[in-house]
Tab-separated table of N, CA and C in Angstrom:
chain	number	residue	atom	x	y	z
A	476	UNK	N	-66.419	-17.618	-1.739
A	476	UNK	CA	-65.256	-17.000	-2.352
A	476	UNK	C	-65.692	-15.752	-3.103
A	477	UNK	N	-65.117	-14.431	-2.906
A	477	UNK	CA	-64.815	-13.361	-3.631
A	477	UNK	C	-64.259	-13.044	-4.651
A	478	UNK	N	-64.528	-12.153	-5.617
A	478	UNK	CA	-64.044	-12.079	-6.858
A	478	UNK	C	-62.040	-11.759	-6.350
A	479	UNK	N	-61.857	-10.698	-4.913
A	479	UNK	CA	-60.521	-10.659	-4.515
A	479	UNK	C	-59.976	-11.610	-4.240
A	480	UNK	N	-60.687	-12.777	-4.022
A	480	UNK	CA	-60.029	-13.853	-3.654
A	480	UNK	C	-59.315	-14.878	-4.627
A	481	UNK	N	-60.536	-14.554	-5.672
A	481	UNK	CA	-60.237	-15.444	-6.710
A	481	UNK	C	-59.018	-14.871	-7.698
A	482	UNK	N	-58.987	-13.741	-7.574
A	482	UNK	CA	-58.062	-12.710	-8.296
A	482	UNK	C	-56.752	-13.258	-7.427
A	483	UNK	N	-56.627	-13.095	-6.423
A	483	UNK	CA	-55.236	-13.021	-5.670
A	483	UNK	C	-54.760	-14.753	-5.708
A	484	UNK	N	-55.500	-15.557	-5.964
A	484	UNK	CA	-54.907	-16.889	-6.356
A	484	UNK	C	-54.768	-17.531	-7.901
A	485	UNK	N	-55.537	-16.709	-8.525
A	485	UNK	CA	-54.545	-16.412	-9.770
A	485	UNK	C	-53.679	-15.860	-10.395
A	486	UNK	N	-53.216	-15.029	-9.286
A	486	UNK	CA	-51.853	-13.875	-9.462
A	486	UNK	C	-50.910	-15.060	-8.900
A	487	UNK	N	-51.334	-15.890	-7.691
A	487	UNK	CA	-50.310	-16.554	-6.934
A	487	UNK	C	-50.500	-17.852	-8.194
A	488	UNK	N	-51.111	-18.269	-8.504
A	488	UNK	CA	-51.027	-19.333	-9.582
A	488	UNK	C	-50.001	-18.819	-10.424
A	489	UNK	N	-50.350	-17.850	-11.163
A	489	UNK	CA	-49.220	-17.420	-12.546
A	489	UNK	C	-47.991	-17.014	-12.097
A	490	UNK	N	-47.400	-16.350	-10.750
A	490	UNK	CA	-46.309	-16.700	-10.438
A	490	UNK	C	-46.021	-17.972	-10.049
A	491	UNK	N	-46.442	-18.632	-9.195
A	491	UNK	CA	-45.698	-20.073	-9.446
A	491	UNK	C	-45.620	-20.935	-10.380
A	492	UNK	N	-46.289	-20.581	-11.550
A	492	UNK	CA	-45.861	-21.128	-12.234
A	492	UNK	C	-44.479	-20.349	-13.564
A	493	UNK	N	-44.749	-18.977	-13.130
A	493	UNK	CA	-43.494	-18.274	-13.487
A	493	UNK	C	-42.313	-18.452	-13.056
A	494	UNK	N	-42.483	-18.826	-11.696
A	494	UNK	CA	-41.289	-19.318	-11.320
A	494	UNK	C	-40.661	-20.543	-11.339
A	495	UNK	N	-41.414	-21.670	-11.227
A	495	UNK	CA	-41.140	-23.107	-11.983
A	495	UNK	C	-40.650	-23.448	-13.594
A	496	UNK	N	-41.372	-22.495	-14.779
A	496	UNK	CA	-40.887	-22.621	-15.651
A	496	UNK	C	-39.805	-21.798	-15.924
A	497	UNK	N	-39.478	-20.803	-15.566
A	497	UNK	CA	-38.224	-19.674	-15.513
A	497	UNK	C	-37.054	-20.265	-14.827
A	498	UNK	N	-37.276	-21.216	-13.528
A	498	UNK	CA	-36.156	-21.509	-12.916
A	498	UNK	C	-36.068	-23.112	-13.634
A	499	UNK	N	-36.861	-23.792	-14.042
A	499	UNK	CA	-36.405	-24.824	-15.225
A	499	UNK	C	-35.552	-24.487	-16.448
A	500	UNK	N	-36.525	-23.412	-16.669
A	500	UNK	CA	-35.391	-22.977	-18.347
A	500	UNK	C	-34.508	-22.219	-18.157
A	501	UNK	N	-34.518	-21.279	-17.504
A	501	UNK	CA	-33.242	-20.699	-17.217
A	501	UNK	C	-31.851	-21.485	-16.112
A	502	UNK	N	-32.458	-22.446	-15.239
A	502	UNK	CA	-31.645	-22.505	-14.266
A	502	UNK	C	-31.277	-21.990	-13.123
A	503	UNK	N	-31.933	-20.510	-12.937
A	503	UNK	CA	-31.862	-19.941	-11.978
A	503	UNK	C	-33.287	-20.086	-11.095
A	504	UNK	N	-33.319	-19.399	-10.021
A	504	UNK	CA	-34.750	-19.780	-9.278
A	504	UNK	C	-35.300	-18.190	-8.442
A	505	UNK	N	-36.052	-17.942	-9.715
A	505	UNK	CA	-36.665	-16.659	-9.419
A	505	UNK	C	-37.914	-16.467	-8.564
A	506	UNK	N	-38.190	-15.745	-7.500
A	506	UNK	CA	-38.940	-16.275	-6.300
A	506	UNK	C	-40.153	-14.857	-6.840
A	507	UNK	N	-40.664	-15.631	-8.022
A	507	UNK	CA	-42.377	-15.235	-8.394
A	507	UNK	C	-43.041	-14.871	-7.268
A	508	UNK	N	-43.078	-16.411	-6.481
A	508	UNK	CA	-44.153	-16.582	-6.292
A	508	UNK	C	-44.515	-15.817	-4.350
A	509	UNK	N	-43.420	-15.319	-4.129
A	509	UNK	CA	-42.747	-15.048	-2.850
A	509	UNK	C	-42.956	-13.375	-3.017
A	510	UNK	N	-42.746	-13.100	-4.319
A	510	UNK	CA	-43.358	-11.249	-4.469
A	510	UNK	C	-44.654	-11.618	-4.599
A	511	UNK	N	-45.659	-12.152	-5.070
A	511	UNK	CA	-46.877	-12.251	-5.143
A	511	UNK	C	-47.417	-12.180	-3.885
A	512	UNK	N	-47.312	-13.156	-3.276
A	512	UNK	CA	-47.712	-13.019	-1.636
A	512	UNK	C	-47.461	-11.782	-1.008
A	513	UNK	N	-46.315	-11.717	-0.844
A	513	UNK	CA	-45.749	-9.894	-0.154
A	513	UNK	C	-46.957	-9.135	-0.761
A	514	UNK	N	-46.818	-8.827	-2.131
A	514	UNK	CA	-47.584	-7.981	-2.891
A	514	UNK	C	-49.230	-8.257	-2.269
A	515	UNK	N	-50.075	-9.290	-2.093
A	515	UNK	CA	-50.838	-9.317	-1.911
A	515	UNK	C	-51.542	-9.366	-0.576
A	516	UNK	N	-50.210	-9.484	0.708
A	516	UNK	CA	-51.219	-9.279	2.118
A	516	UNK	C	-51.099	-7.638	2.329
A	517	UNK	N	-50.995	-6.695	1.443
A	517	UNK	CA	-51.674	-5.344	1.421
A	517	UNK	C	-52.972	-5.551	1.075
A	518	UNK	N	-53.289	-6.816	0.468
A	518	UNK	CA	-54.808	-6.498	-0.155
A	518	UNK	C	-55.886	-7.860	0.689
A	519	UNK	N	-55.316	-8.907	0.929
A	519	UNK	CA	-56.067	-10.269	1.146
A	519	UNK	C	-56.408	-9.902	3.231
A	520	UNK	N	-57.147	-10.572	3.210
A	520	UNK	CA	-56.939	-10.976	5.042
A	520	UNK	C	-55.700	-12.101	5.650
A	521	UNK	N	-55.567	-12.083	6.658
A	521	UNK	CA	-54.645	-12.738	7.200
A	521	UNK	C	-55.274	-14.193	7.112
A	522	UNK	N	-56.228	-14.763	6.888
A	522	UNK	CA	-56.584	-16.570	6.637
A	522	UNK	C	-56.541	-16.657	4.779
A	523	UNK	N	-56.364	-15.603	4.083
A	523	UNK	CA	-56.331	-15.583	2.632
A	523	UNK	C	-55.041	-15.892	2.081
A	524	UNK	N	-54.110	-14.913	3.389
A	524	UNK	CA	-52.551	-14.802	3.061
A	524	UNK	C	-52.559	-16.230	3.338
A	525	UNK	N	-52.335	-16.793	4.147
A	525	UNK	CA	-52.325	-18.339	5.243
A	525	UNK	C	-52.616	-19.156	4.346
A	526	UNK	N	-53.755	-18.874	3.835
A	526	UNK	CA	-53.891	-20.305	2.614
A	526	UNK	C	-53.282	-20.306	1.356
A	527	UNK	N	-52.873	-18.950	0.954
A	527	UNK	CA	-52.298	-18.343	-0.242
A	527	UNK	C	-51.031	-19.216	-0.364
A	528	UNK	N	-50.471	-18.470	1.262
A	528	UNK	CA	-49.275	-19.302	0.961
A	528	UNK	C	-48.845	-21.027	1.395
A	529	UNK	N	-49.607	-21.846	2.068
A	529	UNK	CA	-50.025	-23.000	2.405
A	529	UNK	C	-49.887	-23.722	0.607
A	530	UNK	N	-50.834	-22.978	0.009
A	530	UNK	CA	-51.139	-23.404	-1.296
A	530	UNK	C	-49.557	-23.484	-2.172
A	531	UNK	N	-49.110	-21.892	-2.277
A	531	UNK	CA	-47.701	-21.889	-2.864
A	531	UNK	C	-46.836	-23.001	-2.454
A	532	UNK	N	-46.666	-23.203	-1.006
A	532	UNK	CA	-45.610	-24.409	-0.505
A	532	UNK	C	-46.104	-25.675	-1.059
A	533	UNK	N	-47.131	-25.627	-1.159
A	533	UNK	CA	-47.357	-27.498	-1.311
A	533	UNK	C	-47.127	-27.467	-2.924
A	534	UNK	N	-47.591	-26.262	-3.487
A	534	UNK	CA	-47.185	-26.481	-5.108
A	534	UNK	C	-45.686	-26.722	-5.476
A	535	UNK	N	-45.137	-25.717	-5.096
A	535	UNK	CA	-43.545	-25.361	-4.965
A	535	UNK	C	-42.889	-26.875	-4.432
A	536	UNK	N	-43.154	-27.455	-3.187
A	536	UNK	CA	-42.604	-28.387	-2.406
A	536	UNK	C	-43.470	-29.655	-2.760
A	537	UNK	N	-43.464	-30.797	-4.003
A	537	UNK	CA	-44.363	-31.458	-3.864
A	537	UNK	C	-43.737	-32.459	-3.201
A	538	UNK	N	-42.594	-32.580	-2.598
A	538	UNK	CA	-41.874	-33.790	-1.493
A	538	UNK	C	-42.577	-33.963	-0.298
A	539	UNK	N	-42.619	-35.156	0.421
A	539	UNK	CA	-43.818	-35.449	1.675
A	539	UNK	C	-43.310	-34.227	2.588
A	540	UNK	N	-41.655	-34.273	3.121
A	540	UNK	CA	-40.946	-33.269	3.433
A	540	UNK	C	-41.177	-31.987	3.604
A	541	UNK	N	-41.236	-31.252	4.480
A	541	UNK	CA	-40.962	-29.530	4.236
A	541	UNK	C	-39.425	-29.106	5.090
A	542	UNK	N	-39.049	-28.486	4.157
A	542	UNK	CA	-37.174	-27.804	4.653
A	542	UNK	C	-37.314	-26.660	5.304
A	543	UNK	N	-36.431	-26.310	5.744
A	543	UNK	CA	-36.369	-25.147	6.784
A	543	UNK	C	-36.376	-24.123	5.768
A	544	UNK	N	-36.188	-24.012	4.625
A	544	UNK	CA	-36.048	-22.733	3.656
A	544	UNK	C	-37.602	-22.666	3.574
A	545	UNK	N	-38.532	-23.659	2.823
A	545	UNK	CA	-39.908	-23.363	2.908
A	545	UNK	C	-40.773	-22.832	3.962
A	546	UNK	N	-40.148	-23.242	5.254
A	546	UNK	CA	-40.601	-22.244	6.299
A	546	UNK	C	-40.452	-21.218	6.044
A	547	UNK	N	-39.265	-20.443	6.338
A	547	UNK	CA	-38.832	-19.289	5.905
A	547	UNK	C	-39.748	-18.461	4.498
A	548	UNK	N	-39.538	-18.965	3.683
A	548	UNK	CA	-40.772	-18.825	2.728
A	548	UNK	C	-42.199	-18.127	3.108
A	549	UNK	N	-42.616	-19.262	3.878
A	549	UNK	CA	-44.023	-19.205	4.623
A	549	UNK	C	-43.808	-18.048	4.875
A	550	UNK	N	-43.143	-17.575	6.405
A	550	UNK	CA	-42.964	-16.587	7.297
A	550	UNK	C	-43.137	-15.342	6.542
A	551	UNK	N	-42.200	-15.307	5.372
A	551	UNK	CA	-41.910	-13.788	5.126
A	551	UNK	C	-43.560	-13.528	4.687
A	552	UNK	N	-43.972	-13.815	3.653
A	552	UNK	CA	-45.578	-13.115	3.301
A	552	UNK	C	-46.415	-13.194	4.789
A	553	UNK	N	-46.200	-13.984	5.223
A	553	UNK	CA	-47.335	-13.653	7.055
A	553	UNK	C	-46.796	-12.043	7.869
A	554	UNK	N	-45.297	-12.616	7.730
A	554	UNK	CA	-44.672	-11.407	8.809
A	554	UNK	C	-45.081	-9.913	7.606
A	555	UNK	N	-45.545	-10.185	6.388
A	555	UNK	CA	-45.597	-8.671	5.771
A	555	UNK	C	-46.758	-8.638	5.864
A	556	UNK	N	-47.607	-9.251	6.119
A	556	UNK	CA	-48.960	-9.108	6.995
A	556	UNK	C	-49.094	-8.033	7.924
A	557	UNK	N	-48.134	-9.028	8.928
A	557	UNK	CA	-48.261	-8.008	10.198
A	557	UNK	C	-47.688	-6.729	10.220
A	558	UNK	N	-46.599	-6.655	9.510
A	558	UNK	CA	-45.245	-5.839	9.647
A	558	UNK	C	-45.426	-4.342	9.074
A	559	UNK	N	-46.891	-4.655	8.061
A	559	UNK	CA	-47.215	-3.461	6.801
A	559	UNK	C	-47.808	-2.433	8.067
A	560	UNK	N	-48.632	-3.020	9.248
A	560	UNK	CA	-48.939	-1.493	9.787
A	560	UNK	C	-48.152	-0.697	10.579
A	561	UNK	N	-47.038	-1.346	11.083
A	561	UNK	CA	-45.862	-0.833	11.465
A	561	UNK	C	-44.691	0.275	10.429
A	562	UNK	N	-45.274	0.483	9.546
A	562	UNK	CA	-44.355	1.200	8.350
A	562	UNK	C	-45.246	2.176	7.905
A	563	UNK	N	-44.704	3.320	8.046
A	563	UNK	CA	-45.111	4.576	8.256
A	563	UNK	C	-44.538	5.560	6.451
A	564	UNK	N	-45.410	4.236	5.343
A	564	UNK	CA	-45.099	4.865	4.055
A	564	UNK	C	-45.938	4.766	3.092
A	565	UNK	N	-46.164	4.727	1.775
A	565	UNK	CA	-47.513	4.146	0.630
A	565	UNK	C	-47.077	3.369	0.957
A	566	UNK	N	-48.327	2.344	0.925
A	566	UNK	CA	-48.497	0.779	0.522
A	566	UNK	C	-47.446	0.335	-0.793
A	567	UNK	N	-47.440	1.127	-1.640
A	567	UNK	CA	-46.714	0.593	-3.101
A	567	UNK	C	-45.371	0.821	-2.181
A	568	UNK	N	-45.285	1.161	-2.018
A	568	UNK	CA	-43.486	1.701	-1.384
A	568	UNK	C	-43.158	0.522	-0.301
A	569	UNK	N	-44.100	0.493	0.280
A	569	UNK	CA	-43.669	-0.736	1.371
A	569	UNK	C	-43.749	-1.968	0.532
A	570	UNK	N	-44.655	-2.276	-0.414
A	570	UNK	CA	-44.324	-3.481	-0.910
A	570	UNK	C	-43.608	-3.705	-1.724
A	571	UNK	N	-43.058	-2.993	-2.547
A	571	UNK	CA	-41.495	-3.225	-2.677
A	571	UNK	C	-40.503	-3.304	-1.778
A	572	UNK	N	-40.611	-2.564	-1.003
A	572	UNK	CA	-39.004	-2.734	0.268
A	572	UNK	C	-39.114	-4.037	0.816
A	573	UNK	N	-40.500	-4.661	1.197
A	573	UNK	CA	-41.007	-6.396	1.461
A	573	UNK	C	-40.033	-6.762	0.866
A	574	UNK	N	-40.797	-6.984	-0.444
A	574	UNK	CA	-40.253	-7.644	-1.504
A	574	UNK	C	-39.159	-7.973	-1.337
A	575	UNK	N	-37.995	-6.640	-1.341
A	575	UNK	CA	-36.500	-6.881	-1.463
A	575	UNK	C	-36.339	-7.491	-0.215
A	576	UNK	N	-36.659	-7.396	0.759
A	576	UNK	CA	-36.374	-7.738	2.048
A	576	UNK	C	-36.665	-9.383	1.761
A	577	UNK	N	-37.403	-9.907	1.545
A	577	UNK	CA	-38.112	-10.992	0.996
A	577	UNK	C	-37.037	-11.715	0.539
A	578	UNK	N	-36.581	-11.676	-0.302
A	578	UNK	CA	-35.831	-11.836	-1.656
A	578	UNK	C	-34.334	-11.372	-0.337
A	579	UNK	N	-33.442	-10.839	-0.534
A	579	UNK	CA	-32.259	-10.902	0.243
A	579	UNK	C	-32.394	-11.782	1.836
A	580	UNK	N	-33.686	-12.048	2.799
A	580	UNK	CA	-33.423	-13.158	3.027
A	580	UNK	C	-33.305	-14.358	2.537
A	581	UNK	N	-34.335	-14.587	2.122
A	581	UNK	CA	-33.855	-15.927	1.090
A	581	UNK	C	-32.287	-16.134	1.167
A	582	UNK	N	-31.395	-14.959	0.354
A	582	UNK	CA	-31.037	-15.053	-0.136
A	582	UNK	C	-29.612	-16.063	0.530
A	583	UNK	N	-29.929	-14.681	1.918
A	583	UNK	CA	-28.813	-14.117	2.564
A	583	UNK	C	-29.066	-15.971	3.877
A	584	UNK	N	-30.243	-16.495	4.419
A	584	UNK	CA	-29.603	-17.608	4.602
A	584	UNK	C	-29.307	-19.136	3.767
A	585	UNK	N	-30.292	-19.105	2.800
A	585	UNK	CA	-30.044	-20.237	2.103
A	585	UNK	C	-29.023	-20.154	0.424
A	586	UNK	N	-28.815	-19.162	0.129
A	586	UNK	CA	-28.080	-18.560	-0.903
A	586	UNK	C	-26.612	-18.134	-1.045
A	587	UNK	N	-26.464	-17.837	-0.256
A	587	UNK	CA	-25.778	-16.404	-0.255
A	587	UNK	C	-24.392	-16.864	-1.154
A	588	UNK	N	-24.038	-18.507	-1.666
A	588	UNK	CA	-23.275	-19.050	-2.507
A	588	UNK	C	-23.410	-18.068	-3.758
A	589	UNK	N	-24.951	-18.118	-4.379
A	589	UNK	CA	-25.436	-17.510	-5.330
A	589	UNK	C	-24.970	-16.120	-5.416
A	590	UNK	N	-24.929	-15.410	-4.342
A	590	UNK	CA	-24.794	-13.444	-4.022
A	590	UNK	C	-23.443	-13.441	-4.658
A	591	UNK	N	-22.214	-14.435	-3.868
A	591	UNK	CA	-21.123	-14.380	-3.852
A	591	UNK	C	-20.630	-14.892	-5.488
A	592	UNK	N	-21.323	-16.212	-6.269
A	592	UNK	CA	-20.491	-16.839	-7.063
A	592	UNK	C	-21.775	-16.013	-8.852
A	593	UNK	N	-22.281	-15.928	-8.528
A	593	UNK	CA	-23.170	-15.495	-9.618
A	593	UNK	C	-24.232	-13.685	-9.165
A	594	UNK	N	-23.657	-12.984	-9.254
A	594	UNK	CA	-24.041	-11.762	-8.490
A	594	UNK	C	-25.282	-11.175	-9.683
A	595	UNK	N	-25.054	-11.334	-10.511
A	595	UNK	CA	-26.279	-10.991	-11.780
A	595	UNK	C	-27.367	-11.900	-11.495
A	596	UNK	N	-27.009	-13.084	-11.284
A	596	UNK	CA	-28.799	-14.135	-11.156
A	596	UNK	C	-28.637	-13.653	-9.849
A	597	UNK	N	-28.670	-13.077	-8.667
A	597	UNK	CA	-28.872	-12.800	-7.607
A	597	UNK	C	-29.479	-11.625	-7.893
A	598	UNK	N	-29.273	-10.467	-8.650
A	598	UNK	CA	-29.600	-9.017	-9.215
A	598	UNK	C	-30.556	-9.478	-9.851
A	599	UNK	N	-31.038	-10.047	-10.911
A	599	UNK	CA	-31.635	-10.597	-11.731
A	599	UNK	C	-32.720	-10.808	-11.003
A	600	UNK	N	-32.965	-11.773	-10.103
A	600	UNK	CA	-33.875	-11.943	-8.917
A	600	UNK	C	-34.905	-10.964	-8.665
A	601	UNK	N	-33.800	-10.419	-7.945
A	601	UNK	CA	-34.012	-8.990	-7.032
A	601	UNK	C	-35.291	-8.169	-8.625
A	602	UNK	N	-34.150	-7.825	-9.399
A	602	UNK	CA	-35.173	-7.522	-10.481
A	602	UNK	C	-36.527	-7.486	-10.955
A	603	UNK	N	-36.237	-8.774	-11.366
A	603	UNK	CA	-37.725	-9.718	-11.591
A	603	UNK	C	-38.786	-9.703	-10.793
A	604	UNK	N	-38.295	-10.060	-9.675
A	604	UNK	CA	-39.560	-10.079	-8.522
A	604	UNK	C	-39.880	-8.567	-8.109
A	605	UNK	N	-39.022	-7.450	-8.060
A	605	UNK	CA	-39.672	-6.183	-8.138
A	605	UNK	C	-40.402	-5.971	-8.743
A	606	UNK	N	-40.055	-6.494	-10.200
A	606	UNK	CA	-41.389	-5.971	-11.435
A	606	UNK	C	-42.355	-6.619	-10.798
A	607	UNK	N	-42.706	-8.158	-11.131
A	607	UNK	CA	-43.847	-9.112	-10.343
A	607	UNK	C	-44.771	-8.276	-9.314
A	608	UNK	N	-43.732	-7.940	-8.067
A	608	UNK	CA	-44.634	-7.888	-7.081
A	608	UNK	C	-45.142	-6.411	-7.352
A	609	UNK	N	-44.114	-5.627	-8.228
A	609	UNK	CA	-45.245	-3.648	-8.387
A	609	UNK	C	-46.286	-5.059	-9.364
A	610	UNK	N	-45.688	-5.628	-10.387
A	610	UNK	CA	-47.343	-5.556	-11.109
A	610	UNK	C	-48.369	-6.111	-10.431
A	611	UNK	N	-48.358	-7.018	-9.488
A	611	UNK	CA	-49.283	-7.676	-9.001
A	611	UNK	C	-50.123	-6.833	-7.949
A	612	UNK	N	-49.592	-5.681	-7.531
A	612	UNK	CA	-49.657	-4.858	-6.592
A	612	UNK	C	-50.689	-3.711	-7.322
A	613	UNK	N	-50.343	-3.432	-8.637
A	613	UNK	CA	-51.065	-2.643	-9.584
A	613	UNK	C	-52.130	-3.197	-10.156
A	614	UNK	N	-52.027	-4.261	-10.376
A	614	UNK	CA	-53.348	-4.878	-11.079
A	614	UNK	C	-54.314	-5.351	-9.777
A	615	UNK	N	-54.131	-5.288	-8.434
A	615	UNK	CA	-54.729	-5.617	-7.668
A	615	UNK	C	-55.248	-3.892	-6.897
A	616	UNK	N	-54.631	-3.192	-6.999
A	616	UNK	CA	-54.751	-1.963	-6.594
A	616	UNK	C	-56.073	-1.286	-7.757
A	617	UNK	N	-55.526	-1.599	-8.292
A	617	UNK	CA	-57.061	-0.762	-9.605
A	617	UNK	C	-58.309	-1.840	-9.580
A	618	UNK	N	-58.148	-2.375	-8.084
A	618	UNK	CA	-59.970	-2.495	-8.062
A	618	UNK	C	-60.062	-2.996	-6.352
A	619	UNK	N	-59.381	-3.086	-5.975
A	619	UNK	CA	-59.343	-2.928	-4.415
A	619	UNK	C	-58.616	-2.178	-3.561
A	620	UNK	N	-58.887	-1.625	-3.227
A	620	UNK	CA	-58.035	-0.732	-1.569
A	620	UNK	C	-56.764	-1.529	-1.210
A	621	UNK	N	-55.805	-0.771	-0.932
A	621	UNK	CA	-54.448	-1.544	-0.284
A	621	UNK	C	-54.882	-1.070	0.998
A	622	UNK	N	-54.456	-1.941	2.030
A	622	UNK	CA	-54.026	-1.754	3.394
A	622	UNK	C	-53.039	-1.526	3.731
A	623	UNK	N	-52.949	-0.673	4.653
A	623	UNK	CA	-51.641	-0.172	5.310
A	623	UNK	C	-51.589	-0.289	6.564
């Protein structure tokens, strides 16, 4: 293990657990841990992302169970894996547009109650996890190379 390695699963640690205690106390369910990942397959390899997020689901999901939303989950940080060399912009720029992209699926198949009946914790979201994933993106950027 690498010092990047060890870095990028304590970024994914402190969002999930940002997002477990935020969506306990607040009630809403802010997807930490879903900008972290995005944010970080600019920087990890594709078996780093894979376990990154392997790790997030089983934390997130401790039921024997996995739901079709946790798939979905999975997918999006892999597909921004692949998807980042296809985008013809900065790295910081693409991982925000992830992000949102990230975040409005979610939203848009398992949510979209939320978009329609509470439009601020849906904004709110969107919000939050922008900040998350620029900071995680910044504090990982001032000592490793982003990929594009």
């Amino acid at each position: 293990m690498n010092i990047k390695t060890i870095s990028a699963f304590l970024l994914v640690v402190i969002g999930i657990l940002l997002q477990l205690l935020i969506g306990d106390e607040r009630g809403g369910w802010f997807n930490f841990a879903l900008a972290a990942l995005i944010a970080l397959s600019f920087f990890c390899t594709f078996f780093e992302i894979f376990f990154l997020t392997l790790f997030a689901l089983l934390v997130l999901n401790w039921q024997p169970g996995i739901s079709f939303e946790l798939i979905v989950f999975g997918i999006v940080p892999v597909g921004s894996f692949f998807f980042k060399k296809f985008i013809p912009l900065e790295p910081w720029v693409a991982n925000l547009l992830f992000s949102l992209a990230g975040v409005i699926i979610l939203y848009a198949l398992f949510g979209i109650h939320v978009v329609t009946n509470y439009p601020a914790l849906f904004l709110g979201d969107i919000v939050a996890s922008l900040i998350y994933s620029a900071a995680v993106f910044k504090a990982m950027s001032s000592f490793f190379p982003a990929e594009s």
